[in-house]
mmCIF file of C-alpha atoms and ligand atoms in Angstrom:
data_model
loop_
_atom_site.group_PDB
_atom_site.id
_atom_site.type_symbol
_atom_site.label_atom_id
_atom_site.label_comp_id
_atom_site.label_asym_id
_atom_site.label_seq_id
_atom_site.Cartn_x
_atom_site.Cartn_y
_atom_site.Cartn_z
ATOM 1 C CA MET W 1 0.497 -0.262 -0.018
ATOM 2 C CA GLU W 2 1.550 3.459 -0.718
ATOM 3 C CA LEU W 3 -0.324 6.201 0.098
ATOM 4 C CA LYS W 4 0.033 9.564 -2.141
ATOM 5 C CA LYS W 5 -0.509 12.433 -0.158
ATOM 6 C CA ILE W 6 -2.843 13.642 1.968
ATOM 7 C CA ASP W 7 -6.437 13.629 -0.370
ATOM 8 C CA HIS W 8 -8.023 16.021 2.867
ATOM 9 C CA ILE W 9 -8.459 17.147 5.619
ATOM 10 C CA GLY W 10 -12.261 16.580 6.873
ATOM 11 C CA ILE W 11 -13.271 19.301 9.505
ATOM 12 C CA ALA W 12 -16.332 19.211 11.474
ATOM 13 C CA VAL W 13 -18.550 22.219 11.731
ATOM 14 C CA SER W 14 -21.961 23.412 13.631
ATOM 15 C CA ASP W 15 -22.500 26.491 11.269
ATOM 16 C CA LEU W 16 -21.284 25.874 7.627
ATOM 17 C CA ASP W 17 -21.974 29.224 6.242
ATOM 18 C CA SER W 18 -20.061 31.481 9.011
ATOM 19 C CA ALA W 19 -17.074 28.357 8.492
ATOM 20 C CA LYS W 20 -17.610 28.834 4.598
ATOM 21 C CA ARG W 21 -16.570 33.290 5.311
ATOM 22 C CA PHE W 22 -13.733 32.386 7.730
ATOM 23 C CA TYR W 23 -12.001 29.721 5.510
ATOM 24 C CA THR W 24 -13.246 32.603 2.042
ATOM 25 C CA SER W 25 -13.138 36.063 3.814
ATOM 26 C CA ALA W 26 -10.177 35.484 6.552
ATOM 27 C CA LEU W 27 -7.986 32.968 4.902
ATOM 28 C CA GLY W 28 -8.650 34.519 1.371
ATOM 29 C CA LEU W 29 -9.542 30.500 0.238
ATOM 30 C CA LYS W 30 -12.255 30.486 -2.355
ATOM 31 C CA VAL W 31 -14.773 26.945 -1.818
ATOM 32 C CA GLU W 32 -14.547 25.075 -5.229
ATOM 33 C CA ARG W 33 -17.817 22.991 -4.886
ATOM 34 C CA GLU W 34 -20.591 21.586 -2.500
ATOM 35 C CA GLU W 35 -22.344 18.610 -1.893
ATOM 36 C CA THR W 36 -24.549 17.280 0.575
ATOM 37 C CA LEU W 37 -24.481 13.047 0.988
ATOM 38 C CA GLN W 38 -25.399 10.934 3.558
ATOM 39 C CA GLY W 39 -27.111 14.170 5.558
ATOM 40 C CA MET W 40 -24.150 15.848 5.698
ATOM 41 C CA ARG W 41 -23.575 19.381 3.963
ATOM 42 C CA ILE W 42 -19.691 19.425 2.418
ATOM 43 C CA ALA W 43 -17.500 22.528 1.382
ATOM 44 C CA PHE W 44 -14.385 21.968 -0.571
ATOM 45 C CA ILE W 45 -11.763 24.270 0.021
ATOM 46 C CA PRO W 46 -8.425 23.656 -2.075
ATOM 47 C CA VAL W 47 -5.361 24.713 -0.412
ATOM 48 C CA GLY W 48 -2.342 23.865 -2.523
ATOM 49 C CA GLY W 49 -3.100 20.704 -4.033
ATOM 50 C CA VAL W 50 -5.200 19.888 -1.176
ATOM 51 C CA ASN W 51 -8.887 19.634 0.502
ATOM 52 C CA LEU W 52 -10.107 21.130 3.261
ATOM 53 C CA GLU W 53 -13.308 19.366 4.242
ATOM 54 C CA LEU W 54 -15.967 21.714 5.718
ATOM 55 C CA ILE W 55 -18.463 18.943 7.081
ATOM 56 C CA GLN W 56 -21.764 20.716 9.010
ATOM 57 C CA SER W 57 -24.390 17.487 10.060
ATOM 58 C CA ASP W 58 -28.010 17.955 8.854
ATOM 59 C CA THR W 59 -29.646 15.928 11.951
ATOM 60 C CA GLU W 60 -28.583 16.396 15.671
ATOM 61 C CA GLU W 61 -28.269 12.608 14.772
ATOM 62 C CA GLY W 62 -24.833 12.924 12.062
ATOM 63 C CA VAL W 63 -21.850 11.876 12.740
ATOM 64 C CA ILE W 64 -20.539 14.986 13.018
ATOM 65 C CA ALA W 65 -23.412 16.477 15.211
ATOM 66 C CA LYS W 66 -22.073 14.081 17.415
ATOM 67 C CA PHE W 67 -18.196 14.413 17.113
ATOM 68 C CA ILE W 68 -18.519 17.926 18.404
ATOM 69 C CA ALA W 69 -21.019 17.423 20.811
ATOM 70 C CA LYS W 70 -18.246 14.864 22.353
ATOM 71 C CA ARG W 71 -15.184 17.118 21.019
ATOM 72 C CA GLY W 72 -16.093 20.068 19.687
ATOM 73 C CA GLU W 73 -15.866 21.314 16.563
ATOM 74 C CA GLY W 74 -12.326 20.786 14.727
ATOM 75 C CA VAL W 75 -10.172 18.143 12.697
ATOM 76 C CA HIS W 76 -12.054 14.825 12.263
ATOM 77 C CA HIS W 77 -9.964 13.232 9.633
ATOM 78 C CA ILE W 78 -7.554 13.265 7.588
ATOM 79 C CA ALA W 79 -7.326 12.040 4.403
ATOM 80 C CA TYR W 80 -4.809 9.871 2.520
ATOM 81 C CA GLU W 81 -4.898 8.881 -1.900
ATOM 82 C CA VAL W 82 -4.710 5.115 -2.241
ATOM 83 C CA ALA W 83 -4.662 3.563 -5.760
ATOM 84 C CA ASP W 84 -6.884 1.391 -4.719
ATOM 85 C CA VAL W 85 -9.203 1.165 -1.616
ATOM 86 C CA SER W 86 -10.527 -2.664 -1.674
ATOM 87 C CA ALA W 87 -6.599 -3.835 -1.847
ATOM 88 C CA ALA W 88 -5.039 -1.318 0.890
ATOM 89 C CA LEU W 89 -7.841 -2.855 3.684
ATOM 90 C CA ASP W 90 -6.590 -5.714 3.050
ATOM 91 C CA GLU W 91 -3.550 -5.487 3.807
ATOM 92 C CA LEU W 92 -4.878 -3.657 6.778
ATOM 93 C CA LYS W 93 -6.763 -6.642 7.555
ATOM 94 C CA ALA W 94 -3.969 -8.057 7.542
ATOM 95 C CA GLN W 95 -2.016 -6.444 10.345
ATOM 96 C CA GLY W 96 -4.664 -6.084 12.547
ATOM 97 C CA VAL W 97 -5.388 -2.520 12.032
ATOM 98 C CA LYS W 98 -9.143 -1.940 13.395
ATOM 99 C CA LEU W 99 -11.045 -0.573 11.306
ATOM 100 C CA VAL W 100 -14.596 1.497 10.482
ATOM 101 C CA ASP W 101 -15.542 0.395 7.002
ATOM 102 C CA GLU W 102 -14.836 -3.766 6.006
ATOM 103 C CA VAL W 103 -14.828 -2.575 1.804
ATOM 104 C CA PRO W 104 -15.217 0.539 0.726
ATOM 105 C CA ARG W 105 -18.162 2.808 0.408
ATOM 106 C CA ALA W 106 -19.136 5.430 -2.465
ATOM 107 C CA GLY W 107 -17.635 9.253 -1.132
ATOM 108 C CA ALA W 108 -17.905 12.554 -2.512
ATOM 109 C CA HIS W 109 -17.164 13.513 -5.655
ATOM 110 C CA GLY W 110 -17.348 10.055 -7.494
ATOM 111 C CA THR W 111 -14.926 8.148 -5.164
ATOM 112 C CA GLU W 112 -14.545 5.032 -3.514
ATOM 113 C CA VAL W 113 -13.887 5.410 0.673
ATOM 114 C CA ALA W 114 -13.064 3.616 3.705
ATOM 115 C CA PHE W 115 -12.380 4.294 7.175
ATOM 116 C CA VAL W 116 -9.689 3.178 9.539
ATOM 117 C CA HIS W 117 -11.024 2.923 13.153
ATOM 118 C CA PRO W 118 -9.244 5.914 15.502
ATOM 119 C CA LYS W 119 -8.590 3.826 17.938
ATOM 120 C CA SER W 120 -5.627 2.056 15.400
ATOM 121 C CA SER W 121 -4.746 5.031 13.907
ATOM 122 C CA TYR W 122 -3.718 7.416 17.372
ATOM 123 C CA GLY W 123 -6.898 8.556 18.002
ATOM 124 C CA VAL W 124 -6.837 10.813 14.446
ATOM 125 C CA LEU W 125 -9.533 8.873 12.430
ATOM 126 C CA SER W 126 -8.254 8.122 9.210
ATOM 127 C CA GLU W 127 -10.134 7.472 5.699
ATOM 128 C CA LEU W 128 -9.118 6.651 2.038
ATOM 129 C CA VAL W 129 -9.954 8.032 -0.637
ATOM 130 C CA GLY W 130 -9.671 5.809 -4.160
ATOM 131 C CA ARG W 131 -10.619 7.158 -7.364
ATOM 132 C CA LYS W 132 -13.563 4.269 -9.463
ATOM 133 C CA GLN W 133 -11.708 1.496 -11.278
ATOM 134 C CA GLY W 134 -12.655 3.300 -14.844
ATOM 135 C CA GLY W 135 -13.984 6.433 -12.660
HETATM 136 ZN ZN1 ZN N 1 -13.088 12.320 4.526
#
């Protein structure tokens, strides 16, 4: 398994519009696109080839809302680009790494993704991101 680069850094926010204002007005960045995915509003803000992924839950029961209730707003996960998410998961499983996803699931922007449990990666939820075959 080869991690090619940091693909994005996921940041849990309780007010996406307010967070976008900070990153665009104060830091001078631009929102490249926004998506709604599995009950979350997500804004992607590129910085030097890496995206900041601002994430707001639509509901109190969402994973992001729960994360904020427990730990406050802030860095939620770090995502690494890999060539093949399934192969990477097999390698991690073989090493006994605790996973959130045993198989890849659909991510934002036509990607496939899988999460590695924060218990295995020292308190940081890690995400593997790959382009689907032919995608
Ligand atoms: Zn992510």
